[in-house]
XYZ file of C-alpha atoms in Angstrom:
330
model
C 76.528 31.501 134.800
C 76.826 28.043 133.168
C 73.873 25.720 134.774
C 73.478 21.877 133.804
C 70.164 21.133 131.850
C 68.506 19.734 135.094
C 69.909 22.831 137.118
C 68.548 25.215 135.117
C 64.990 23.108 135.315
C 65.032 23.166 138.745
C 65.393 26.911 138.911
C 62.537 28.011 136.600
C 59.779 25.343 138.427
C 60.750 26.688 142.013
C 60.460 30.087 140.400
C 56.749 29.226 139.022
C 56.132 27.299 142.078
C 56.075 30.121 144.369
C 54.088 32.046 142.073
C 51.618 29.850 142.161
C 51.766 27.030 139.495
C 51.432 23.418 140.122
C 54.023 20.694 139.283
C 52.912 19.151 136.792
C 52.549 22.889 134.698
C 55.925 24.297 136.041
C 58.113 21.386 134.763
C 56.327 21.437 131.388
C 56.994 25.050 130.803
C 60.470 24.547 132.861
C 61.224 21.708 130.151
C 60.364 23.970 126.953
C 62.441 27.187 128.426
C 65.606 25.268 128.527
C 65.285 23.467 125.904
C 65.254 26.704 124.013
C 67.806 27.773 125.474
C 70.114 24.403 124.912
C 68.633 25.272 121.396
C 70.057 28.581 121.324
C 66.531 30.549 121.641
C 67.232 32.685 124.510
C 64.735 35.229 123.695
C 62.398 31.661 124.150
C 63.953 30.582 127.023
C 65.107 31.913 130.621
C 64.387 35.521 129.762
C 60.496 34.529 129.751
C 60.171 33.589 133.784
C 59.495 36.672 134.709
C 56.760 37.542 132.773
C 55.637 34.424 133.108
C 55.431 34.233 137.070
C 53.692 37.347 137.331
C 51.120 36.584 135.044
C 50.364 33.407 136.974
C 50.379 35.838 140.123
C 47.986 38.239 139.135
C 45.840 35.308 137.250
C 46.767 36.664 133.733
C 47.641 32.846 132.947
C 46.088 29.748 135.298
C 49.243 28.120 136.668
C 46.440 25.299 137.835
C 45.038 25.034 134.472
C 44.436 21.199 133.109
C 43.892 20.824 128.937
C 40.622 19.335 128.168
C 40.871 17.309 124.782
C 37.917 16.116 122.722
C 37.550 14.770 119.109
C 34.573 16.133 117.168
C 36.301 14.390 113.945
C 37.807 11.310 113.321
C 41.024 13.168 112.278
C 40.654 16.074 114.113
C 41.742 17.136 118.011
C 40.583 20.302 119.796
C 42.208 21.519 122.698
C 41.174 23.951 125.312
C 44.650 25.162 127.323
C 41.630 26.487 129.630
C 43.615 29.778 130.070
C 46.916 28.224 131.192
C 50.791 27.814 129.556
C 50.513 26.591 126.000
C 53.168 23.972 126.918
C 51.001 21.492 128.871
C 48.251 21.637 125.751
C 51.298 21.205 123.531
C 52.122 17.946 125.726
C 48.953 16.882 125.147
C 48.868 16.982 121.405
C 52.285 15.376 120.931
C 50.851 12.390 123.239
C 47.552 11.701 121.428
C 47.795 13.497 117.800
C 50.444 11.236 116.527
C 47.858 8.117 116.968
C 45.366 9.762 115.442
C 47.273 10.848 112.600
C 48.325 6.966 112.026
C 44.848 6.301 112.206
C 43.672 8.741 109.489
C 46.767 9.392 107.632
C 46.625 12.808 108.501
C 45.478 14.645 111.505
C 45.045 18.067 113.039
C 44.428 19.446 116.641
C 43.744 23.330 117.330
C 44.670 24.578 121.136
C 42.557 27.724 121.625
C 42.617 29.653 125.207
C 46.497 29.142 124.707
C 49.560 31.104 125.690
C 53.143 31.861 124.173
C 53.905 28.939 121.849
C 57.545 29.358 122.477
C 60.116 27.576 120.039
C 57.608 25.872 117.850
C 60.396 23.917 115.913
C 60.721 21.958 119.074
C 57.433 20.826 119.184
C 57.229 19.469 115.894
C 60.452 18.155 115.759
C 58.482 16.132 118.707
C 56.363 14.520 116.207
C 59.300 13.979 113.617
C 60.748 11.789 116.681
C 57.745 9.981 116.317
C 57.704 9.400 112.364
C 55.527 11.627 111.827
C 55.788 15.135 109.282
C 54.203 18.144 111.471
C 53.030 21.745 110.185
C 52.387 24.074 113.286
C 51.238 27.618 113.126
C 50.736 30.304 115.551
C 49.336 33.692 116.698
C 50.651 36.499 118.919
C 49.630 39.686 119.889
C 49.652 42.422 117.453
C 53.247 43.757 116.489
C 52.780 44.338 112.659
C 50.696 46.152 110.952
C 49.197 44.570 107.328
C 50.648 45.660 104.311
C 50.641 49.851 103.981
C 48.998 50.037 107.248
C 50.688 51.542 110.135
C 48.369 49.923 112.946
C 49.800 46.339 114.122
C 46.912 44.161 113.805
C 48.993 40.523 113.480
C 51.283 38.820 115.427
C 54.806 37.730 114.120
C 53.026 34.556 113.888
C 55.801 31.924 113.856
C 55.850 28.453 111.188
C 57.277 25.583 111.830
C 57.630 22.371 109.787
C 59.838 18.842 110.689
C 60.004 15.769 108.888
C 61.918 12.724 109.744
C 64.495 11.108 107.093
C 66.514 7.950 107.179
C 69.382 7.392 109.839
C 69.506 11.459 110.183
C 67.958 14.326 112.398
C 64.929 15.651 111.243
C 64.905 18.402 108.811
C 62.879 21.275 110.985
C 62.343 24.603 110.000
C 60.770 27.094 112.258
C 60.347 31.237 111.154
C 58.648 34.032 112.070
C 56.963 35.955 109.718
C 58.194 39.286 111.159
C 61.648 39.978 110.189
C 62.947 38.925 113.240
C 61.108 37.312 116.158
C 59.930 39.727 119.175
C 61.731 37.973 122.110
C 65.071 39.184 120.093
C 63.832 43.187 120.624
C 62.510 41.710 124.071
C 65.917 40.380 124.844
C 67.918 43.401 122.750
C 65.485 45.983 125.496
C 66.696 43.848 128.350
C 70.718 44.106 127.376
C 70.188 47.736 126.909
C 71.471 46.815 123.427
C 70.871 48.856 119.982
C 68.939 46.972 117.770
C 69.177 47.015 113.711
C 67.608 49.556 111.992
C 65.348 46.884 109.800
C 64.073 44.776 112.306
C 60.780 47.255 113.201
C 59.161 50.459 113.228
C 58.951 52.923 115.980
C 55.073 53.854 116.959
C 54.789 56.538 114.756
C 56.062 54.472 111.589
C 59.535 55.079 111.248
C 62.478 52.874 111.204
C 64.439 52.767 114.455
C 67.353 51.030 116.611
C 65.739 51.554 119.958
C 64.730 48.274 121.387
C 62.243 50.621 123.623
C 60.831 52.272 120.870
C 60.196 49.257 118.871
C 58.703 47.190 121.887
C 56.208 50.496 121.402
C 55.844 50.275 117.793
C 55.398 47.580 115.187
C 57.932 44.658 113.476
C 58.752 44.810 110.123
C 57.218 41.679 108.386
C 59.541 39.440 106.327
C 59.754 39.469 102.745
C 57.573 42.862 102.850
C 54.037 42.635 101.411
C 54.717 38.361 101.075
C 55.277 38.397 104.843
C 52.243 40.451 106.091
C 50.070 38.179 103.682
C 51.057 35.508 105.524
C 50.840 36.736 108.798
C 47.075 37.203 108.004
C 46.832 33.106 106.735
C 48.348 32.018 110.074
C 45.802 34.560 112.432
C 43.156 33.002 110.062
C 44.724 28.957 110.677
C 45.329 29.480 114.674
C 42.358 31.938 115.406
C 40.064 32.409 112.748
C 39.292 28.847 112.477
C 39.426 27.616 115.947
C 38.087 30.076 118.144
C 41.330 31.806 119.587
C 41.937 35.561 120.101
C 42.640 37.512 117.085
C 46.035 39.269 117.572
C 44.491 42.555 117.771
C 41.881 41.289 120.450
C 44.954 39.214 122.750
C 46.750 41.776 125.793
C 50.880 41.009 126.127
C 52.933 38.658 126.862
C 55.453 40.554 128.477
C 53.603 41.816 131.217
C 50.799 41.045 133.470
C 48.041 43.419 133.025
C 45.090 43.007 131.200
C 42.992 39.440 130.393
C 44.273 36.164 129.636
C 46.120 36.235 126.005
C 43.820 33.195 124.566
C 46.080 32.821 121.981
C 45.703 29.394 119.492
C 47.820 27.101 117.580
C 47.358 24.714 115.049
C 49.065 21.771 114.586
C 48.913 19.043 111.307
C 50.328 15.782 111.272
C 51.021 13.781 108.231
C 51.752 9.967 108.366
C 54.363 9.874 106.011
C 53.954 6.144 104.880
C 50.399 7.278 103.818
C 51.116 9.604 101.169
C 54.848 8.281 100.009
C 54.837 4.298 101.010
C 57.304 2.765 102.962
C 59.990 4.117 100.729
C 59.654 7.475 101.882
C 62.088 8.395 104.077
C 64.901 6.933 102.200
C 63.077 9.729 99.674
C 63.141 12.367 102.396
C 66.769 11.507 103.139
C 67.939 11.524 99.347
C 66.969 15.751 99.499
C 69.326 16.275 102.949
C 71.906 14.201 101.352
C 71.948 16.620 98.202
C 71.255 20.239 100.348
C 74.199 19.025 102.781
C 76.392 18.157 99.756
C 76.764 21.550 98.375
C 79.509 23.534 100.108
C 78.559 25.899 102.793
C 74.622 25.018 102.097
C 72.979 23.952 105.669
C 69.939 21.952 106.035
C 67.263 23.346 108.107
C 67.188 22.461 112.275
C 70.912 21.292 112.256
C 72.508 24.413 114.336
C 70.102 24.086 116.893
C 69.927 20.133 116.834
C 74.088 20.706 117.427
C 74.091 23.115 120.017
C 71.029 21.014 122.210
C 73.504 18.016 122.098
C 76.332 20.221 123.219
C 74.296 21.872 126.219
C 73.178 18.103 127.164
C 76.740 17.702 128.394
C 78.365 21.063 128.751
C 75.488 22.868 130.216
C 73.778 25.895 128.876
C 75.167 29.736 129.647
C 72.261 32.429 131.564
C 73.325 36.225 131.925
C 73.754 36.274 135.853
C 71.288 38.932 136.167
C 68.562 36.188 134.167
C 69.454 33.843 137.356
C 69.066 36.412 140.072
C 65.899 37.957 138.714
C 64.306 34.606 138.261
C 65.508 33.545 142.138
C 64.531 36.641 143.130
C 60.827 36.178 142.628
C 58.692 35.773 145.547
């Protein structure tokens, strides 16, 4: 079913709405869902209103949740999400971190008592809009186990990265440390699709191509023992530090059982007229022109920049039986 932009809104904040989130919360997380999907994130996007209404249902997640914001630091912002959506909290550090950052020269706010991050290349591409270079990191609950273990104890634990150059799109990279990110097994289980045999491990350690098996089981981190390391420097960056839940210690987020997730993120902003002068994103500019130069070479965050300006006027296309489960929820 092709829906327009504001269509598609529409249909995920009635959804939340009659599960029991406010307004203001629904059209945040309605905003970030489609703009994955406009992105091309799917496994982001529409797929995520289910499990997202029924946790706000059975109180897994606080659909009437505010963020509180304080700053114990002159350059640094700590946000509570207070057991809600991470995307209000996210709101909330795109509208005051960018200040502070200007202020400082560089900034950072932690969210703790957060939720599913979603596509984190969208939120700092936010700041890149603003002039500002963003760093973002995330936990999730376990999925992969550390290097030679066979217990997940880390999240795929997305990073994301944007900077803004000279009459050009940002340059925004975003990644999960896992081979793949879960919502693609997620979305793979939901197709009844086969999945490939290198994305994870079934639960007793053993490579498989059943999306079931593997939403049982572990991921397979990227770049092997490189990957896992860094899985464990972003648990330590967005729960460690700041107070979240561990990814061992966090329930799901596909279902609604179990505690809130209190996941965290942590987000740095860099002025970039600080650290390069007012030359720098001429500078910044300079590296896209050479990356796009080379034949068949593609600089970071352009697909997705392409395909949101596309679904701005075209619409974006949801599997029919995404739309009826999501208007079927009471």
């Amino acid at each position: 079913m092709k829906l327009k932009l504001v269509e598609a809104e529409a249909l995920v904040v009635d959804a939340l709405g009659r599960s029991g989130v406010d307004e203001a919360n629904a059209r945040s997380v309605a905003r970030a869902l489609v703009a994955a999907e406009a992105a091309g994130q799917g496994g982001h996007g529409l797929r995520r209103v289910e499990a997202y209404s029924s946790q706000a249902r059975a109180g897994k997640v606080d659909g009437l949740a505010k963020p509180q914001a304080s700053r114990p630091r002159p350059g640094v912002l700590t946000i509570d999400a207070m057991n809600g959506y991470a995307y209000p909290a996210l709101d909330l550090a795109v509208e005051m971190l960018p200040g502070i950052a200007r202020e400082q020269g560089v900034a950072i706010a932690t969210i703790h008592r957060s939720h599913h991050a979603g596509v984190m290349g969208l939120t700092v591409a936010r700041f890149a809009e603003r002039g500002l270079a963003a760093l973002m990191f995330a936990n999730a609950p376990a999925s992969m186990a550390p290097w030679g273990g066979n217990k997940a104890l880390y999240g795929t634990n997305p990073i994301a990265f944007a900077v803004p150059i000279e009459n050009g799109d940002p340059i925004v990279v975003d990644l999960a440390l896992s081979k793949v990110a879960r919502g693609k097994i997620m979305a793979a289980r939901q197709k009844g699709e086969a999945i490939p045999d290198d994305w994870a491990f079934d639960a007793d350690g053993q490579p498989t191509t059943d999306a079931n098996r593997a939403m049982d089981g572990f991921m397979a981190p990227l770049g092997g023992a490189k990957g896992a390391a860094l899985a464990m420097m972003v648990e330590i960056l967005s729960a460690g530090l700041i107070g979240a839940n561990y990814a061992f210690e966090a329930s799901s987020l596909f279902d609604d059982k179990g505690p809130p997730v209190a996941l965290g993120q942590t987000i740095i902003a860099i002025d970039p007229t600080a650290t390069g002068g007012p030359g720098v994103f001429s500078r910044l500019a300079l590296l896209a022109d050479e990356i796009g130069a080379q034949e068949g070479a593609r600089i970071p965050g352009r697909r997705g920049q392409g395909l949101a300006r596309t679904a701005e006027v075209d619409g974006i296309v949801i599997d029919d039986e995404v739309v009826a489960a999501i208007r079927a929820i009471a």
